[in-house]
Amino acid sequence: MSPDTLLSPPLSASTQVFDAPLFDEHVMPTYGRFPLALVRGEGCRVWDAEGREYLDFVAGIATCTLGHAHPKLIQTVTQQIQTLHHVSNLYYIPAQGQLAQWLTQHSCADQVFFCNSGAEANEGAIKLARKYAHTVRQIQNPIIVTAQASFHGRTLATVTATGQPKYQRHFDPLVPGFHYVPFNDFEGLEAAIAHLNHPDPQVAAILLEPLQGEGGVKPGDSTYFQKVRALCDRLGILLILDEVQVGVGRTGTLWGYEQLGIEPDIFTSAKGLAGGIPIGAVLSKAFCSIFQPGDHASTFGGNPLACAAALTVCQTLETENLIFQAQQRGHQLRSGLQNLQQKYPDLIADVRGWGLINGLELKANCSLTAIDIVKGAMEVGLLLVPAGSKVVRLVPPLVVTASDIDWALQRLAQTFTQLVGETCAS
Ligand SMILES: *Cc1c(COP(=O)(O)O)cnc(C)c1O
């Protein structure tokens, strides 16, 4: 069976539609998929195999920064694949250099390593921090402290870094050298580090998300992060920020750390960086940028296609003023969600987020789950994604318009009206 059969475009009502049982027969069931096959997109809209239209407030989970079929991204990727799409890092790759230059000119970092995903970027950051601990600080068994409810990826080291047991079950033995603390709790962190560093310093790095995405759209507290920064400076600990979900303009600033008034020593990027073309990046300040030839590598990492795409995304953020847009549309979305919360106080416990990463938390005593809301919204043409069992996440493309936001808010209101009364405790 050729892959074409699985994802046939919606030609007409009479043509064959998507065959889910065939898909399930051949693809490992690692995902709890919704019964929906998306086959085409334009801007913030996507269409399923039967031709139904949806407003996309998922954007491939905060990945399609420029939405779907953006003319600039089409042009860049088309041109690059016609010219040269992949060569090895045995050679200089000009687009990789240009992208690294853009990123370092627009962040606190001095150098970049490119890979293909968020997990791989975090792996790179973990390796860099361990090398720094071993070679600069002479730490024998370096420990990286991460937060409970964090998410850093699915490889063995990053799933270990992830402070959520549900992702680790059945995959032990996990990677040694990680320790978890509660997020946004400075006293807890300070006590844990004092303990771990006794009698000899062991803590190499603290790895945190500026805003916990998968963990329920929980923004970092700036006072907390400023204290963490000062603690790291005092003890020589590296501060690594996982910007995989929040970076590249989504929060209304280019990087999430700008929301917190601090600079990390190392940070990682991936999801939105090339707008949906696979890429990951480890970005580091000069003093800890200590990889040497042979230390780390990736076959696809930083290839001409991915780097050209990312450079176009970054330049388009500037030319289309999308970071400012993310702020404006974010305000509009949050105030609409707050109105909804006032209308349904028994259902909605909290509305929070930065820019265009927002969460709507359901009341703990309400039997509705995030999945119920996501399914209900899907039925009225709005795509949303859960972040844990009680939080609905809204992460539209940064090109989302004011009328798209209004439309989404109407559909959400409709969804709540339909679901209310069904299942809520008072
Ligand atoms: C998605 C995500 C990752 C993992 O990225 P992959 O590209 O799926 O490997 C890591 N950290 C954060 C914060 C993420 O949101």
Tab-separated table of C-alpha atoms and ligand atoms in Angstrom:
chain	number	residue	atom	x	y	z
A	1	MET	CA	0.000	0.000	0.000
A	2	SER	CA	1.578	3.283	-1.011
A	3	PRO	CA	1.523	6.216	1.422
A	4	ASP	CA	-0.498	8.167	-1.172
A	5	THR	CA	-3.475	5.950	-0.450
A	6	LEU	CA	-3.408	6.954	3.196
A	7	LEU	CA	-3.573	10.682	2.655
A	8	SER	CA	-5.543	11.213	-0.492
A	9	PRO	CA	-6.559	14.841	-1.093
A	10	PRO	CA	-10.249	15.770	-0.917
A	11	LEU	CA	-10.923	15.846	-4.654
A	12	SER	CA	-14.676	15.467	-4.623
A	13	ALA	CA	-17.355	13.965	-2.448
A	14	SER	CA	-17.273	10.759	-4.431
A	15	THR	CA	-13.514	10.132	-4.178
A	16	GLN	CA	-12.109	7.836	-1.542
A	17	VAL	CA	-11.782	9.479	1.882
A	18	PHE	CA	-9.164	8.878	4.544
A	19	ASP	CA	-8.911	5.263	5.685
A	20	ALA	CA	-8.281	5.356	9.457
A	21	PRO	CA	-8.301	1.555	10.029
A	22	LEU	CA	-5.599	1.169	7.387
A	23	PHE	CA	-3.541	3.869	9.104
A	24	ASP	CA	-3.974	2.194	12.485
A	25	GLU	CA	-2.897	-1.139	11.071
A	26	HIS	CA	0.503	0.189	10.042
A	27	VAL	CA	1.364	3.083	12.364
A	28	MET	CA	2.409	2.442	15.977
A	29	PRO	CA	-0.353	3.673	18.272
A	30	THR	CA	1.790	6.103	20.267
A	31	TYR	CA	-0.712	8.942	19.967
A	32	GLY	CA	-4.292	9.251	21.166
A	33	ARG	CA	-5.482	10.726	17.878
A	34	PHE	CA	-8.699	12.578	17.243
A	35	PRO	CA	-10.721	11.059	14.379
A	36	LEU	CA	-9.674	13.818	12.012
A	37	ALA	CA	-7.339	13.816	9.000
A	38	LEU	CA	-6.176	17.262	7.940
A	39	VAL	CA	-5.103	17.478	4.328
A	40	ARG	CA	-4.773	21.178	3.439
A	41	GLY	CA	-4.170	24.526	5.099
A	42	GLU	CA	-4.052	28.232	4.353
A	43	GLY	CA	-3.282	30.921	6.911
A	44	CYS	CA	-5.070	29.941	10.139
A	45	ARG	CA	-7.474	27.584	8.377
A	46	VAL	CA	-7.173	23.865	7.697
A	47	TRP	CA	-9.426	21.401	5.879
A	48	ASP	CA	-10.080	17.745	6.632
A	49	ALA	CA	-10.265	14.861	4.191
A	50	GLU	CA	-13.986	15.436	3.763
A	51	GLY	CA	-13.558	19.123	2.940
A	52	ARG	CA	-14.698	20.520	6.323
A	53	GLU	CA	-13.014	23.753	7.359
A	54	TYR	CA	-11.470	24.441	10.793
A	55	LEU	CA	-9.895	27.440	12.453
A	56	ASP	CA	-6.533	26.192	13.687
A	57	PHE	CA	-5.701	27.311	17.234
A	58	VAL	CA	-3.226	24.447	17.584
A	59	ALA	CA	-0.784	25.329	14.785
A	60	GLY	CA	0.907	21.933	15.004
A	61	ILE	CA	1.292	22.640	18.753
A	62	ALA	CA	2.764	26.141	18.657
A	63	THR	CA	4.822	25.271	15.608
A	64	CYS	CA	3.269	26.824	12.478
A	65	THR	CA	4.385	30.360	13.367
A	66	LEU	CA	3.370	31.752	9.966
A	67	GLY	CA	0.282	29.580	9.678
A	68	HIS	CA	-0.191	27.303	6.690
A	69	ALA	CA	1.002	27.844	3.122
A	70	HIS	CA	2.561	31.217	3.900
A	71	PRO	CA	3.778	32.642	0.556
A	72	LYS	CA	7.230	33.525	1.919
A	73	LEU	CA	7.795	30.065	3.378
A	74	ILE	CA	6.562	28.432	0.164
A	75	GLN	CA	8.940	30.570	-1.862
A	76	THR	CA	11.962	29.888	0.356
A	77	VAL	CA	11.438	26.138	0.658
A	78	THR	CA	10.689	25.775	-3.056
A	79	GLN	CA	13.746	27.762	-4.039
A	80	GLN	CA	16.019	25.961	-1.591
A	81	ILE	CA	14.931	22.447	-2.553
A	82	GLN	CA	15.486	23.334	-6.205
A	83	THR	CA	18.970	24.618	-5.392
A	84	LEU	CA	20.479	22.481	-2.594
A	85	HIS	CA	18.450	20.994	0.233
A	86	HIS	CA	20.948	18.890	2.169
A	87	VAL	CA	24.680	18.562	2.567
A	88	SER	CA	26.705	17.259	5.469
A	89	ASN	CA	28.187	19.390	8.203
A	90	LEU	CA	31.503	18.181	6.783
A	91	TYR	CA	31.184	21.426	4.813
A	92	TYR	CA	30.222	25.027	5.484
A	93	ILE	CA	26.495	25.664	5.068
A	94	PRO	CA	25.953	29.380	4.356
A	95	ALA	CA	22.282	29.463	5.417
A	96	GLN	CA	23.266	27.897	8.762
A	97	GLY	CA	25.721	30.718	9.354
A	98	GLN	CA	23.143	33.357	8.388
A	99	LEU	CA	20.550	31.863	10.715
A	100	ALA	CA	23.032	31.603	13.594
A	101	GLN	CA	23.982	35.231	12.992
A	102	TRP	CA	20.330	36.341	13.065
A	103	LEU	CA	19.672	34.366	16.251
A	104	THR	CA	22.722	35.643	18.103
A	105	GLN	CA	22.044	39.229	17.016
A	106	HIS	CA	18.492	38.862	18.365
A	107	SER	CA	19.202	37.086	21.658
A	108	CYS	CA	21.635	36.926	24.548
A	109	ALA	CA	23.457	33.976	22.931
A	110	ASP	CA	26.791	34.054	21.132
A	111	GLN	CA	26.812	30.672	19.362
A	112	VAL	CA	24.318	28.108	18.092
A	113	PHE	CA	24.251	24.343	17.478
A	114	PHE	CA	21.508	23.121	15.127
A	115	CYS	CA	19.590	19.863	15.339
A	116	ASN	CA	16.075	18.713	14.420
A	117	SER	CA	13.694	18.806	17.366
A	118	GLY	CA	13.051	20.107	20.839
A	119	ALA	CA	14.156	16.937	22.581
A	120	GLU	CA	17.347	16.867	20.558
A	121	ALA	CA	18.028	20.515	21.401
A	122	ASN	CA	17.559	19.779	25.103
A	123	GLU	CA	19.840	16.734	24.792
A	124	GLY	CA	22.469	19.047	23.332
A	125	ALA	CA	22.010	21.529	26.172
A	126	ILE	CA	22.304	18.730	28.753
A	127	LYS	CA	25.521	17.473	27.131
A	128	LEU	CA	26.932	21.003	27.002
A	129	ALA	CA	26.125	21.593	30.685
A	130	ARG	CA	27.680	18.268	31.663
A	131	LYS	CA	30.849	19.000	29.698
A	132	TYR	CA	31.038	22.404	31.381
A	133	ALA	CA	30.615	20.805	34.807
A	134	HIS	CA	33.290	18.195	34.152
A	135	THR	CA	35.878	20.337	32.422
A	136	VAL	CA	35.437	23.795	33.965
A	137	ARG	CA	34.106	23.011	37.449
A	138	GLN	CA	35.647	19.526	37.982
A	139	ILE	CA	32.308	18.053	39.080
A	140	GLN	CA	32.434	14.229	38.973
A	141	ASN	CA	28.706	13.474	38.914
A	142	PRO	CA	26.914	16.563	37.683
A	143	ILE	CA	23.253	17.006	38.577
A	144	ILE	CA	20.745	18.985	36.558
A	145	VAL	CA	17.804	20.342	38.537
A	146	THR	CA	14.469	20.560	36.691
A	147	ALA	CA	10.908	21.417	37.689
A	148	GLN	CA	7.953	19.229	38.545
A	149	ALA	CA	5.267	19.331	35.821
A	150	SER	CA	7.917	20.310	33.282
A	151	PHE	CA	8.208	18.907	29.786
A	152	HIS	CA	11.510	18.586	27.950
A	153	GLY	CA	10.987	15.789	25.411
A	154	ARG	CA	10.756	12.041	24.887
A	155	THR	CA	14.339	10.834	24.446
A	156	LEU	CA	15.739	9.008	27.477
A	157	ALA	CA	17.645	11.984	28.886
A	158	THR	CA	14.885	14.506	28.184
A	159	VAL	CA	12.121	12.241	29.474
A	160	THR	CA	14.225	11.939	32.627
A	161	ALA	CA	14.559	15.736	32.751
A	162	THR	CA	10.768	15.943	32.381
A	163	GLY	CA	9.334	16.153	35.895
A	164	GLN	CA	6.211	14.096	35.186
A	165	PRO	CA	6.235	10.390	36.132
A	166	LYS	CA	3.507	9.567	33.577
A	167	TYR	CA	6.020	10.089	30.744
A	168	GLN	CA	8.695	7.951	32.447
A	169	ARG	CA	6.677	4.862	33.344
A	170	HIS	CA	8.097	1.632	31.838
A	171	PHE	CA	11.229	3.318	30.523
A	172	ASP	CA	13.543	2.856	33.477
A	173	PRO	CA	16.387	2.708	34.163
A	174	LEU	CA	16.249	6.449	33.577
A	175	VAL	CA	19.342	8.588	33.034
A	176	PRO	CA	21.138	9.437	36.282
A	177	GLY	CA	21.884	13.013	37.312
A	178	PHE	CA	18.492	14.721	37.508
A	179	HIS	CA	16.612	16.161	40.471
A	180	TYR	CA	13.140	17.738	40.562
A	181	VAL	CA	11.823	20.737	42.470
A	182	PRO	CA	8.441	22.515	42.474
A	183	PHE	CA	8.118	25.240	39.794
A	184	ASN	CA	8.003	28.903	40.875
A	185	ASP	CA	9.089	27.998	44.435
A	186	PHE	CA	12.422	29.636	45.206
A	187	GLU	CA	12.752	28.423	48.810
A	188	GLY	CA	12.229	24.835	47.632
A	189	LEU	CA	14.871	25.224	44.942
A	190	GLU	CA	17.375	26.872	47.257
A	191	ALA	CA	16.965	24.145	49.879
A	192	ALA	CA	17.306	21.366	47.283
A	193	ILE	CA	20.479	22.885	45.884
A	194	ALA	CA	22.002	23.412	49.328
A	195	HIS	CA	21.326	19.728	50.007
A	196	LEU	CA	22.667	18.486	46.651
A	197	ASN	CA	25.782	20.666	46.908
A	198	HIS	CA	26.725	19.279	50.317
A	199	PRO	CA	29.523	18.424	51.005
A	200	ASP	CA	30.777	19.097	47.442
A	201	PRO	CA	29.204	21.070	44.608
A	202	GLN	CA	27.228	18.712	42.353
A	203	VAL	CA	24.652	20.936	40.693
A	204	ALA	CA	25.735	21.705	37.134
A	205	ALA	CA	22.624	23.404	35.836
A	206	ILE	CA	19.037	24.373	36.449
A	207	LEU	CA	16.777	23.637	33.471
A	208	LEU	CA	13.391	25.409	33.361
A	209	GLU	CA	10.705	26.454	30.913
A	210	PRO	CA	9.950	30.217	31.071
A	211	LEU	CA	6.288	29.141	30.910
A	212	GLN	CA	5.371	25.498	31.394
A	213	GLY	CA	3.486	24.552	28.238
A	214	GLU	CA	2.574	20.855	28.430
A	215	GLY	CA	2.414	21.170	32.215
A	216	GLY	CA	-0.695	23.381	31.953
A	217	VAL	CA	0.317	26.793	30.502
A	218	LYS	CA	1.884	28.011	33.743
A	219	PRO	CA	3.843	31.253	33.310
A	220	GLY	CA	7.069	31.597	35.224
A	221	ASP	CA	7.092	34.172	37.983
A	222	SER	CA	9.607	36.914	37.201
A	223	THR	CA	10.638	37.398	40.849
A	224	TYR	CA	11.289	33.658	41.076
A	225	PHE	CA	13.356	33.622	37.889
A	226	GLN	CA	15.362	36.658	38.963
A	227	LYS	CA	16.195	34.925	42.241
A	228	VAL	CA	17.127	31.756	40.346
A	229	ARG	CA	19.401	33.808	38.098
A	230	ALA	CA	21.135	35.371	41.109
A	231	LEU	CA	21.513	31.959	42.784
A	232	CYS	CA	23.085	30.523	39.620
A	233	ASP	CA	25.498	33.453	39.431
A	234	ARG	CA	26.428	33.045	43.084
A	235	LEU	CA	27.110	29.295	42.815
A	236	GLY	CA	28.466	28.997	39.259
A	237	ILE	CA	25.431	26.972	38.151
A	238	LEU	CA	24.341	27.233	34.504
A	239	LEU	CA	20.811	28.446	33.893
A	240	ILE	CA	19.283	26.638	30.911
A	241	LEU	CA	15.890	27.705	29.601
A	242	ASP	CA	13.769	25.449	27.422
A	243	GLU	CA	12.250	27.886	24.916
A	244	VAL	CA	11.093	25.081	22.608
A	245	GLN	CA	7.402	25.983	22.913
A	246	VAL	CA	7.473	29.643	23.916
A	247	GLY	CA	10.340	31.019	21.814
A	248	VAL	CA	10.248	32.753	18.414
A	249	GLY	CA	7.737	35.492	19.177
A	250	ARG	CA	4.886	33.452	20.590
A	251	THR	CA	4.842	35.146	23.984
A	252	GLY	CA	4.793	38.654	22.535
A	253	THR	CA	8.555	38.939	22.884
A	254	LEU	CA	11.027	37.080	20.700
A	255	TRP	CA	12.116	34.881	23.617
A	256	GLY	CA	10.198	33.835	26.708
A	257	TYR	CA	13.031	34.925	28.994
A	258	GLU	CA	12.336	38.550	28.015
A	259	GLN	CA	9.048	38.208	29.929
A	260	LEU	CA	11.065	37.400	33.036
A	261	GLY	CA	13.699	40.121	32.936
A	262	ILE	CA	16.628	37.701	32.955
A	263	GLU	CA	19.064	36.067	30.532
A	264	PRO	CA	19.844	32.352	30.488
A	265	ASP	CA	23.342	30.988	29.893
A	266	ILE	CA	21.992	28.387	27.474
A	267	PHE	CA	18.565	28.102	25.869
A	268	THR	CA	16.903	25.817	23.375
A	269	SER	CA	14.493	26.456	20.528
A	270	ALA	CA	12.606	24.220	18.113
A	271	LYS	CA	8.833	24.109	17.500
A	272	GLY	CA	8.115	27.506	15.919
A	273	LEU	CA	11.634	28.260	14.713
A	274	ALA	CA	11.179	27.126	11.116
A	275	GLY	CA	7.388	27.343	11.105
A	276	GLY	CA	6.888	23.575	10.800
A	277	ILE	CA	10.008	22.497	8.937
A	278	PRO	CA	11.897	20.320	11.453
A	279	ILE	CA	14.671	22.167	13.283
A	280	GLY	CA	16.097	22.517	16.772
A	281	ALA	CA	18.757	24.786	18.216
A	282	VAL	CA	20.984	25.028	21.288
A	283	LEU	CA	21.976	28.632	21.912
A	284	SER	CA	24.757	29.465	24.308
A	285	LYS	CA	26.677	32.373	25.732
A	286	ALA	CA	30.367	32.448	24.810
A	287	PHE	CA	31.704	31.483	28.244
A	288	CYS	CA	29.924	28.100	28.231
A	289	SER	CA	30.014	27.497	24.469
A	290	ILE	CA	32.693	24.841	24.891
A	291	PHE	CA	31.837	22.097	22.379
A	292	GLN	CA	34.812	21.119	20.248
A	293	PRO	CA	35.027	19.077	17.028
A	294	GLY	CA	33.749	15.565	17.742
A	295	ASP	CA	31.746	16.473	20.863
A	296	HIS	CA	28.311	16.609	19.269
A	297	ALA	CA	26.715	16.193	15.847
A	298	SER	CA	23.546	15.649	13.874
A	299	THR	CA	23.230	14.450	10.283
A	300	PHE	CA	20.277	16.630	9.394
A	301	GLY	CA	21.102	19.380	11.878
A	302	GLY	CA	21.262	22.821	10.308
A	303	ASN	CA	20.792	21.639	6.738
A	304	PRO	CA	20.191	24.243	4.028
A	305	LEU	CA	16.443	23.599	3.767
A	306	ALA	CA	15.683	23.904	7.485
A	307	CYS	CA	17.953	26.910	7.963
A	308	ALA	CA	16.568	28.788	4.972
A	309	ALA	CA	13.034	28.133	6.283
A	310	ALA	CA	13.943	29.323	9.791
A	311	LEU	CA	15.643	32.434	8.461
A	312	THR	CA	12.475	33.256	6.521
A	313	VAL	CA	10.344	32.749	9.640
A	314	CYS	CA	12.631	35.045	11.649
A	315	GLN	CA	12.705	37.739	8.962
A	316	THR	CA	8.943	37.531	8.499
A	317	LEU	CA	8.445	38.091	12.242
A	318	GLU	CA	10.130	41.429	11.617
A	319	THR	CA	8.648	42.415	8.238
A	320	GLU	CA	5.076	41.515	9.238
A	321	ASN	CA	5.437	42.900	12.773
A	322	LEU	CA	4.247	39.562	14.165
A	323	ILE	CA	5.677	39.918	17.666
A	324	PHE	CA	3.598	43.050	18.221
A	325	GLN	CA	0.656	41.187	16.657
A	326	ALA	CA	1.145	38.363	19.171
A	327	GLN	CA	0.838	40.916	22.001
A	328	GLN	CA	-2.277	42.567	20.561
A	329	ARG	CA	-4.104	39.392	19.575
A	330	GLY	CA	-3.084	37.842	22.891
A	331	HIS	CA	-4.736	40.693	24.819
A	332	GLN	CA	-7.847	40.350	22.706
A	333	LEU	CA	-7.971	36.583	23.246
A	334	ARG	CA	-7.385	36.726	26.996
A	335	SER	CA	-9.991	39.432	27.574
A	336	GLY	CA	-12.490	37.366	25.559
A	337	LEU	CA	-11.630	34.285	27.599
A	338	GLN	CA	-12.024	36.286	30.821
A	339	ASN	CA	-15.520	37.323	29.686
A	340	LEU	CA	-16.246	33.668	29.115
A	341	GLN	CA	-14.971	32.899	32.619
A	342	GLN	CA	-17.403	35.475	34.054
A	343	LYS	CA	-20.202	33.866	32.096
A	344	TYR	CA	-19.267	30.347	33.247
A	345	PRO	CA	-17.742	30.768	36.732
A	346	ASP	CA	-18.641	27.176	37.657
A	347	LEU	CA	-16.704	25.829	34.706
A	348	ILE	CA	-13.669	28.027	34.212
A	349	ALA	CA	-11.181	28.374	37.060
A	350	ASP	CA	-8.493	30.469	35.389
A	351	VAL	CA	-7.377	32.186	32.197
A	352	ARG	CA	-3.650	32.779	31.799
A	353	GLY	CA	-0.808	33.093	29.345
A	354	TRP	CA	1.534	35.389	27.494
A	355	GLY	CA	1.002	36.666	23.971
A	356	LEU	CA	-0.379	33.822	21.882
A	357	ILE	CA	0.210	30.968	24.305
A	358	ASN	CA	-2.828	30.876	26.539
A	359	GLY	CA	-4.550	28.402	28.793
A	360	LEU	CA	-8.091	28.082	30.027
A	361	GLU	CA	-8.229	25.982	33.182
A	362	LEU	CA	-11.408	24.123	34.084
A	363	LYS	CA	-12.657	23.969	37.678
A	364	ALA	CA	-11.301	20.955	39.529
A	365	ASN	CA	-14.794	20.003	40.786
A	366	CYS	CA	-16.257	20.146	37.270
A	367	SER	CA	-16.359	16.736	35.644
A	368	LEU	CA	-15.610	18.195	32.216
A	369	THR	CA	-12.047	17.639	31.045
A	370	ALA	CA	-9.926	19.543	28.554
A	371	ILE	CA	-10.542	16.757	26.043
A	372	ASP	CA	-14.313	17.327	26.307
A	373	ILE	CA	-13.848	20.995	25.419
A	374	VAL	CA	-11.429	20.185	22.598
A	375	LYS	CA	-13.886	17.663	21.124
A	376	GLY	CA	-16.820	20.038	21.489
A	377	ALA	CA	-14.920	22.871	19.809
A	378	MET	CA	-13.806	20.570	17.005
A	379	GLU	CA	-17.447	19.831	16.233
A	380	VAL	CA	-18.068	23.538	15.680
A	381	GLY	CA	-14.937	24.041	13.583
A	382	LEU	CA	-12.319	25.165	16.102
A	383	LEU	CA	-9.126	23.203	16.773
A	384	LEU	CA	-7.685	23.370	20.313
A	385	VAL	CA	-5.177	21.263	22.249
A	386	PRO	CA	-5.213	20.124	25.883
A	387	ALA	CA	-2.296	20.847	28.236
A	388	GLY	CA	-2.913	18.253	30.919
A	389	SER	CA	-6.340	17.005	31.920
A	390	LYS	CA	-7.907	20.315	32.983
A	391	VAL	CA	-6.296	22.973	30.789
A	392	VAL	CA	-7.266	23.875	27.230
A	393	ARG	CA	-4.383	25.485	25.348
A	394	LEU	CA	-4.828	28.115	22.639
A	395	VAL	CA	-1.737	28.551	20.455
A	396	PRO	CA	-2.819	29.944	17.060
A	397	PRO	CA	-0.347	30.932	14.341
A	398	LEU	CA	1.105	34.404	14.930
A	399	VAL	CA	-0.621	35.572	11.734
A	400	VAL	CA	-4.019	35.118	13.407
A	401	THR	CA	-6.340	38.103	12.765
A	402	ALA	CA	-8.672	40.005	15.094
A	403	SER	CA	-11.701	38.477	13.365
A	404	ASP	CA	-10.209	34.966	13.712
A	405	ILE	CA	-9.933	35.569	17.468
A	406	ASP	CA	-13.542	36.806	17.630
A	407	TRP	CA	-14.726	33.794	15.664
A	408	ALA	CA	-12.806	31.410	17.945
A	409	LEU	CA	-14.296	33.086	21.050
A	410	GLN	CA	-17.816	32.717	19.614
A	411	ARG	CA	-17.234	29.030	18.916
A	412	LEU	CA	-15.828	28.498	22.408
A	413	ALA	CA	-18.880	30.208	23.913
A	414	GLN	CA	-21.073	27.951	21.798
A	415	THR	CA	-19.123	24.909	22.995
A	416	PHE	CA	-19.525	25.897	26.644
A	417	THR	CA	-23.235	26.588	26.175
A	418	GLN	CA	-23.672	23.126	24.727
A	419	LEU	CA	-21.660	21.397	27.437
A	420	VAL	CA	-22.864	23.406	30.439
A	421	GLY	CA	-25.354	21.790	32.758
A	422	GLU	CA	-24.362	18.384	31.461
A	423	THR	CA	-21.702	17.609	33.992
A	424	CYS	CA	-20.794	20.347	36.458
A	425	ALA	CA	-20.864	20.271	40.219
A	426	SER	CA	-22.079	23.513	41.743
B	1	LIG	C1	7.491	20.107	22.492
B	1	LIG	C2	8.481	20.389	23.548
B	1	LIG	C3	9.679	19.666	23.648
B	1	LIG	C4	9.982	18.491	22.755
B	1	LIG	O1	10.110	18.876	21.410
B	1	LIG	P1	10.108	17.753	20.283
B	1	LIG	O2	10.376	18.541	19.039
B	1	LIG	O3	8.777	17.101	20.307
B	1	LIG	O4	11.198	16.805	20.604
B	1	LIG	C5	10.592	20.035	24.613
B	1	LIG	N1	10.341	21.056	25.450
B	1	LIG	C6	9.210	21.765	25.388
B	1	LIG	C7	9.006	22.894	26.349
B	1	LIG	C8	8.232	21.441	24.454
B	1	LIG	O5	7.092	22.128	24.422
